[in-house]
Short mmCIF file of C-alpha atoms and ligand atoms in Angstrom, two decimals:
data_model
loop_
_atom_site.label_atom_id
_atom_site.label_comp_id
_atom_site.label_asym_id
_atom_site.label_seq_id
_atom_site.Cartn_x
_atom_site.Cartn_y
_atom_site.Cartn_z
CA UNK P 1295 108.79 105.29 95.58
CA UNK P 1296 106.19 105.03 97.78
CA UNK P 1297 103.00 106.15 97.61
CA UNK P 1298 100.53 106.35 100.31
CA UNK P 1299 96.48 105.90 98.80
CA UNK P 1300 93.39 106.61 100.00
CA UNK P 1301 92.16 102.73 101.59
CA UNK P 1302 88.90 103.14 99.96
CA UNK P 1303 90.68 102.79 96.65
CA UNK P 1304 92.39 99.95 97.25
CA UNK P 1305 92.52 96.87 94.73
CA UNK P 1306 91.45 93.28 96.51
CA UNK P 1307 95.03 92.25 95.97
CA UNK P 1308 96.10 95.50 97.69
CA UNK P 1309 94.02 94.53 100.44
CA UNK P 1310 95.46 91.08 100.25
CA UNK P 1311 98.85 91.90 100.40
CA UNK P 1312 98.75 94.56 103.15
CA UNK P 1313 96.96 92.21 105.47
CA UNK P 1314 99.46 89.57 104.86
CA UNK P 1315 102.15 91.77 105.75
CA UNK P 1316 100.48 92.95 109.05
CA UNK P 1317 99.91 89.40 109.68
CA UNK P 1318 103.75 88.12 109.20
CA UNK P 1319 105.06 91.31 111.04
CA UNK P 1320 103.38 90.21 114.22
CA UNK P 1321 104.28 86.34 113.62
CA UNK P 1322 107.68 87.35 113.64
CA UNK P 1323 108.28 90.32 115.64
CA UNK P 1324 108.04 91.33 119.34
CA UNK P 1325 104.89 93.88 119.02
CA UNK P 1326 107.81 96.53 120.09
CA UNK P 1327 105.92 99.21 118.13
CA UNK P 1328 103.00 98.74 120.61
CA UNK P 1329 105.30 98.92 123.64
CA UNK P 1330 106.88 102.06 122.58
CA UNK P 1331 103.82 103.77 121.72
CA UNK P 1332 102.18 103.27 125.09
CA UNK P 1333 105.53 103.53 126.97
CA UNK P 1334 105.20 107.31 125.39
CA UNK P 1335 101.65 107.90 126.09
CA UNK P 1336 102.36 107.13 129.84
CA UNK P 1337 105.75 109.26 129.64
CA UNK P 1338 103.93 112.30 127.87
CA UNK P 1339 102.46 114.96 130.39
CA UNK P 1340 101.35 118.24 130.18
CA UNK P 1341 104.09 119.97 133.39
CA UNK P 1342 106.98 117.56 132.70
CA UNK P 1343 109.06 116.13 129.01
CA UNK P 1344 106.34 115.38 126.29
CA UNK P 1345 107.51 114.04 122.82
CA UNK P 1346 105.03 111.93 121.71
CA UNK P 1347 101.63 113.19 122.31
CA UNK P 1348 100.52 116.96 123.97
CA UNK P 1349 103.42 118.67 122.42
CA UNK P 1350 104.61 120.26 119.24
CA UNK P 1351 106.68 117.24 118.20
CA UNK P 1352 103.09 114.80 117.95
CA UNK P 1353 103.29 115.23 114.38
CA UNK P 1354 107.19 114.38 113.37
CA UNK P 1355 107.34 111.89 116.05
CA UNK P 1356 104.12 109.82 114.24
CA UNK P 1357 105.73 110.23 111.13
CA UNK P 1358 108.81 108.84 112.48
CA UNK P 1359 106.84 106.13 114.01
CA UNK P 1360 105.10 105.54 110.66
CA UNK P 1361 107.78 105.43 108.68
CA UNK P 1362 109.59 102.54 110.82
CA UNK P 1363 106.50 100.45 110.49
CA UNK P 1364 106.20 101.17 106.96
CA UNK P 1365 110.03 99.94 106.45
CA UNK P 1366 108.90 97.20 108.37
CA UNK P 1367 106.06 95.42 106.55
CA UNK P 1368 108.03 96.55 103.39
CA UNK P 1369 110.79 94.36 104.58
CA UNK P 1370 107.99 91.71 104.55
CA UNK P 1371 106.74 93.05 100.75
CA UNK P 1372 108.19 95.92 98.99
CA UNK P 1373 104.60 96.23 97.00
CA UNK P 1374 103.36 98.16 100.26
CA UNK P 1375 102.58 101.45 101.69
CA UNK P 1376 100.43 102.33 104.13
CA UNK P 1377 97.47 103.44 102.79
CA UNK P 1378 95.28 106.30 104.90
CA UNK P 1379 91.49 106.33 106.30
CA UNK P 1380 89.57 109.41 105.61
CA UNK P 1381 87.41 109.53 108.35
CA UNK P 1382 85.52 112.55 106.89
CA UNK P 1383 84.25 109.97 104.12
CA UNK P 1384 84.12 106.76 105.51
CA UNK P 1385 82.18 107.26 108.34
CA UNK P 1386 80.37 104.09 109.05
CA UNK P 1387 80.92 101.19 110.61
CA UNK P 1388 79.56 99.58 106.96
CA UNK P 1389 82.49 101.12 105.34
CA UNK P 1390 84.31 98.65 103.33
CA UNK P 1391 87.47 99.42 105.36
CA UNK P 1392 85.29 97.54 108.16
CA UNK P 1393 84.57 94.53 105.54
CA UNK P 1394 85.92 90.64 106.44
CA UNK P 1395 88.75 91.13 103.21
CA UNK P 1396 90.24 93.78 104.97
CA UNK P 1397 90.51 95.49 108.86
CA UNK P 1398 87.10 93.28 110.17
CA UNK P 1399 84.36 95.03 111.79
CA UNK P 1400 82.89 95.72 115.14
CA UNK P 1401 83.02 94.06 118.02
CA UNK P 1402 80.48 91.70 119.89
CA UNK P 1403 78.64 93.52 122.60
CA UNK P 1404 79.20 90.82 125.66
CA UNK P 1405 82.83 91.65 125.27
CA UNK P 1406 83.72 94.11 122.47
CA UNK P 1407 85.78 91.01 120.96
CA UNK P 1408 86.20 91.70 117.27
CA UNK P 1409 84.49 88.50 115.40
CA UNK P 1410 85.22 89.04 111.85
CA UNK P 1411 88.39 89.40 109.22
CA UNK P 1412 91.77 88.41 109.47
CA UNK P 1413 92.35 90.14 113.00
CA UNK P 1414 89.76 88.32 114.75
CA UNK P 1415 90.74 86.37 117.84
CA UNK P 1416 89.25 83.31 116.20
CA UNK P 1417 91.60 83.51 113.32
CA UNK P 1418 94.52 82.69 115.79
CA UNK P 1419 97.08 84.55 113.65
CA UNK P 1420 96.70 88.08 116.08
CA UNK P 1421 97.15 87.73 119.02
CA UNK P 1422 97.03 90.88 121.36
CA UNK P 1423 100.64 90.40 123.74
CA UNK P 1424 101.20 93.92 124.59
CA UNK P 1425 97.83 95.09 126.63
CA UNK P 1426 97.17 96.98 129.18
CA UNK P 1427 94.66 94.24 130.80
CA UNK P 1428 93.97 91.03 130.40
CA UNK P 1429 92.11 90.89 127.44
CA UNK P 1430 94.07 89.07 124.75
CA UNK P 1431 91.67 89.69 121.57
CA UNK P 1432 91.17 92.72 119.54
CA UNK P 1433 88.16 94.97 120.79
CA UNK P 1434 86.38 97.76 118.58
CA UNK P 1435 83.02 99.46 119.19
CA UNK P 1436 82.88 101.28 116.46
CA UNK P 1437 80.75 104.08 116.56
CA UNK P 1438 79.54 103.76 119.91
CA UNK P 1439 80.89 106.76 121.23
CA UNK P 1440 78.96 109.82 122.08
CA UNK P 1441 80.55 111.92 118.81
CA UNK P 1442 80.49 111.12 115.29
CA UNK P 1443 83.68 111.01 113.19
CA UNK P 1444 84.47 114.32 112.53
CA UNK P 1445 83.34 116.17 109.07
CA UNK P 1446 85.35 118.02 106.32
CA UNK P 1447 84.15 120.80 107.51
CA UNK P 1448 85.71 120.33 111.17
CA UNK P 1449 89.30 119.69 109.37
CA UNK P 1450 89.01 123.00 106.96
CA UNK P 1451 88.28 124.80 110.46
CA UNK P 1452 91.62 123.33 111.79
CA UNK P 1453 93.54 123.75 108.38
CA UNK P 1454 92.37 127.20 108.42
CA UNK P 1455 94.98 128.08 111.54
CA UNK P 1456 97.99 129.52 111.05
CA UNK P 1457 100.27 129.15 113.50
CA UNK P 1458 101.35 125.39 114.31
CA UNK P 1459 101.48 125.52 118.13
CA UNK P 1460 102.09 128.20 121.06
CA UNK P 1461 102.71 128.29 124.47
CA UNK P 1462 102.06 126.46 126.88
CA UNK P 1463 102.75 123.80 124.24
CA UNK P 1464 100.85 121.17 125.87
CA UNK P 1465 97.51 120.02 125.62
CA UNK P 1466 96.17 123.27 126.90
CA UNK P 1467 97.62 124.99 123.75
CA UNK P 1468 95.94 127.00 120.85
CA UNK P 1469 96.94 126.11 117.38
CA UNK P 1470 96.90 123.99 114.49
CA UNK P 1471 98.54 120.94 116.10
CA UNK P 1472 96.23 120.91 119.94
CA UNK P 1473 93.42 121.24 117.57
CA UNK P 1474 94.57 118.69 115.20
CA UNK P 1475 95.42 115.99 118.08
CA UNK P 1476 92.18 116.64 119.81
CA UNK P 1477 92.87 118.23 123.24
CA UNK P 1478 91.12 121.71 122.11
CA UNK P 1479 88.42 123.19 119.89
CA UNK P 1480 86.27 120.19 117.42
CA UNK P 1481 89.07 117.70 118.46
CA UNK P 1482 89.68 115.52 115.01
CA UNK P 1483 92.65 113.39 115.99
CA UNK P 1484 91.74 112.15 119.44
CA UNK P 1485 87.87 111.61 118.86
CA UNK P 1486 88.62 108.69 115.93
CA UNK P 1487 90.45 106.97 118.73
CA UNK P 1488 87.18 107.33 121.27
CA UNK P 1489 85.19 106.38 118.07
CA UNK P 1490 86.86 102.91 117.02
CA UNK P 1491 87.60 102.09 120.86
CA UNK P 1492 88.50 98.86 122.36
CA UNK P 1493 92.33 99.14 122.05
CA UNK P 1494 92.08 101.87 119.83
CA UNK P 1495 91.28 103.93 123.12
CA UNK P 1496 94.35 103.23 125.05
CA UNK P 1497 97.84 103.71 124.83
CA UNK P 1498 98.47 100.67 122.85
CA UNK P 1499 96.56 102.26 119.90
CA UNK P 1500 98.73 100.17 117.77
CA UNK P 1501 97.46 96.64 118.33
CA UNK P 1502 94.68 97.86 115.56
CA UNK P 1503 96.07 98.22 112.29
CA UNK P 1504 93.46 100.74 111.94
CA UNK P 1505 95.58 103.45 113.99
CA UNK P 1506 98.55 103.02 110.92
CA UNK P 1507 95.11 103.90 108.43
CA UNK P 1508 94.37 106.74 111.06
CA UNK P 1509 97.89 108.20 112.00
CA UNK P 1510 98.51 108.33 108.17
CA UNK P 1511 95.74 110.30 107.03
CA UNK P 1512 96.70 112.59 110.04
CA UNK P 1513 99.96 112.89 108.73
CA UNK P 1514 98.62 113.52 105.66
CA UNK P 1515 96.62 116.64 106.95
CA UNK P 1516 99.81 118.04 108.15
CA UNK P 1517 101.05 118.13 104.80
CA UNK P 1518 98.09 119.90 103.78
CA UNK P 1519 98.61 122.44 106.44
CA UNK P 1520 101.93 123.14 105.09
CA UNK P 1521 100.73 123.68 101.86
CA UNK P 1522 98.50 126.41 102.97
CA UNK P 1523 100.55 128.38 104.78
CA UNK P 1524 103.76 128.17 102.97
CA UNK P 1525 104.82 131.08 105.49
CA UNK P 1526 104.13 129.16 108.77
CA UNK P 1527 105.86 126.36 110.43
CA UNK P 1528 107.11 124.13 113.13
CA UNK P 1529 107.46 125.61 116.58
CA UNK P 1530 109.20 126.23 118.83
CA UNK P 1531 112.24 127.02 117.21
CA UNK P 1532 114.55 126.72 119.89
CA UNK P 1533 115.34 126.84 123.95
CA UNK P 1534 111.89 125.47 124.83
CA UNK P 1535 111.97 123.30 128.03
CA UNK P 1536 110.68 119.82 128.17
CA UNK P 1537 109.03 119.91 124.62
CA UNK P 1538 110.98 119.02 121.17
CA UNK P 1539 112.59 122.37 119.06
CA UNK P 1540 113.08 122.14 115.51
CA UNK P 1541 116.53 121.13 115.72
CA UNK P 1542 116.43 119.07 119.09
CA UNK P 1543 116.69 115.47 119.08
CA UNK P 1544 113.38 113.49 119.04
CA UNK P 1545 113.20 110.61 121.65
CA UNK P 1546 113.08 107.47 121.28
CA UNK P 1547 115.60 107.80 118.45
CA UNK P 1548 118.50 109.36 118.36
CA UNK P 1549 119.27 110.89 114.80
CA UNK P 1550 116.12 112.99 113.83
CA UNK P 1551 115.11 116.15 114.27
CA UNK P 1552 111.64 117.94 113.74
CA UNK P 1553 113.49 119.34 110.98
CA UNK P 1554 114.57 116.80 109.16
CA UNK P 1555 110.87 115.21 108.62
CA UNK P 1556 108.85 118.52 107.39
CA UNK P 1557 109.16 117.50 104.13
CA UNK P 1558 107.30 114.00 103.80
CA UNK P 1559 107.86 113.94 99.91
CA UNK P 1560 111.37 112.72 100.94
CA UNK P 1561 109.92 109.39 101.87
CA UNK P 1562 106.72 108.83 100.12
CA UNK P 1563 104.02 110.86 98.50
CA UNK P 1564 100.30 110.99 98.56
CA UNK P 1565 97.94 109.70 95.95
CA UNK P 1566 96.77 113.52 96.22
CA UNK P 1567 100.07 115.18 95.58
CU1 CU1 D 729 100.20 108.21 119.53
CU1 CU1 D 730 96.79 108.60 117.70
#
């Protein structure tokens, strides 16, 4: 079974093996993860279909996304799980989640170019194919931005609402997921992306293996939102247009449902459950 920990509890062989298995999934595969993503955050708008991102279906269609790439690097090693970043505790740039053994730190100020750690340009073994410029390194400025990581204190506020989403269901919405992805209110999801930056600010999010550490511990605050209001969940239920119901297919695959992904103990548990 597989059990998702906290990163900041990780053993050095933990660390070890995790990076290896980022490192051999993007030796040997096509980066499609990081085309899909950013083929969806182009797709997703506000007036038209939304699946991914600004829409109901943000949080089943990252766990979806998660899980694949979990299956993935445990194809590589079945020791693995994706471990998750609380951002309300490790807020610094000196965190050891930043450290050389494991993710690397910031990057240089000339170019943002990441200088340190396994997914350094300089190491040779990550090379950034799918981009949305030219730039063909890994780029962080972590912390830079104009907000801090968000506080415990910020997430109880969002835990704290009851009802998952409501119309317009789009990034103008009120409820616990616009609040949770970042369009509304203290904005948790989508202000870690601003904070880490370089790639981690555009659509293809997933060239740092950071935004598996980040997605999963956003995931995992879902799960905690169910927990607390055992009476509440997924909306819409049904005949919604251009947004996901809980029985409506979920692009880009074609045999899950909202439904069938509310209960995340079916795939792996937390180190907290
Ligand atoms: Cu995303
Ligand atoms: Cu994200």
């Amino acid at each position: 079974m597989t059990v998702r920990k906290n990163q900041a509890n990780l053993t050095a062989d933990e660390k070890r093996r995790l990076v290896a298995a980022f490192v051999e999934l993007k030796r040997t595969g096509p980066d499609a993860f990081v085309t899909t993503h950013n083929a969806f955050i182009m797709g997703d708008t506000d007036s038209g279909e939304r699946t991914g991102h600004r829409s109901p279906s943000f949080l089943p269609w990252h766990r979806r996304f998660l899980l694949e790439f979990e299956q993935a690097l445990q194809s590589v090693d079945a020791s693995v799980a994706l471990p998750y970043w609380d951002w309300t505790s490790d807020r610094s740039p000196r965190s050891s989640l930043w450290a050389p053994d494991f993710l690397g730190g910031t990057g240089r100020g000339l170019d943002g170019r990441v200088m340190d750690g396994p997914f350094a340009a300089a190491t040779g073994s990550w090379p950034v194919n799918v981009r949305v410029d030219g730039r063909t390194y890994l780029r962080r400025a972590l912390g830079s931005s104009t907000r801090d990581l968000p506080t415990r204190a910020e997430v109880d506020s969002v835990l704290a609402m009851a009802t998952y989403d409501m119309a317009p269901w789009n990034s103008a919405s009120d409820g616990f997921r616009n609040h949770l992805e970042g369009w509304r209110g203290v904005n948790l999801h989508n202000r870690v992306h601003v904070w880490v930056g370089g790639q981690m600010a555009t659509g293809v999010s997933p060239n740092d293996p950071v935004f598996w550490l980040h997605h999963a511990f956003v995931d995992k605050l879902w799960a905690e939102w169910q927990r607390r209001h055992a009476g509440s969940g997924y909306l819409p239920l049904s005949g919604t247009p251009d947004v996901v119901d809980l029985r409506e297919t979920m692009k880009p695959w074609n045999d899950v449902r909202p439904v069938d992904l509310l209960d995340h103990t079916a795939h792996y548990t937390f180190d907290t459950d």
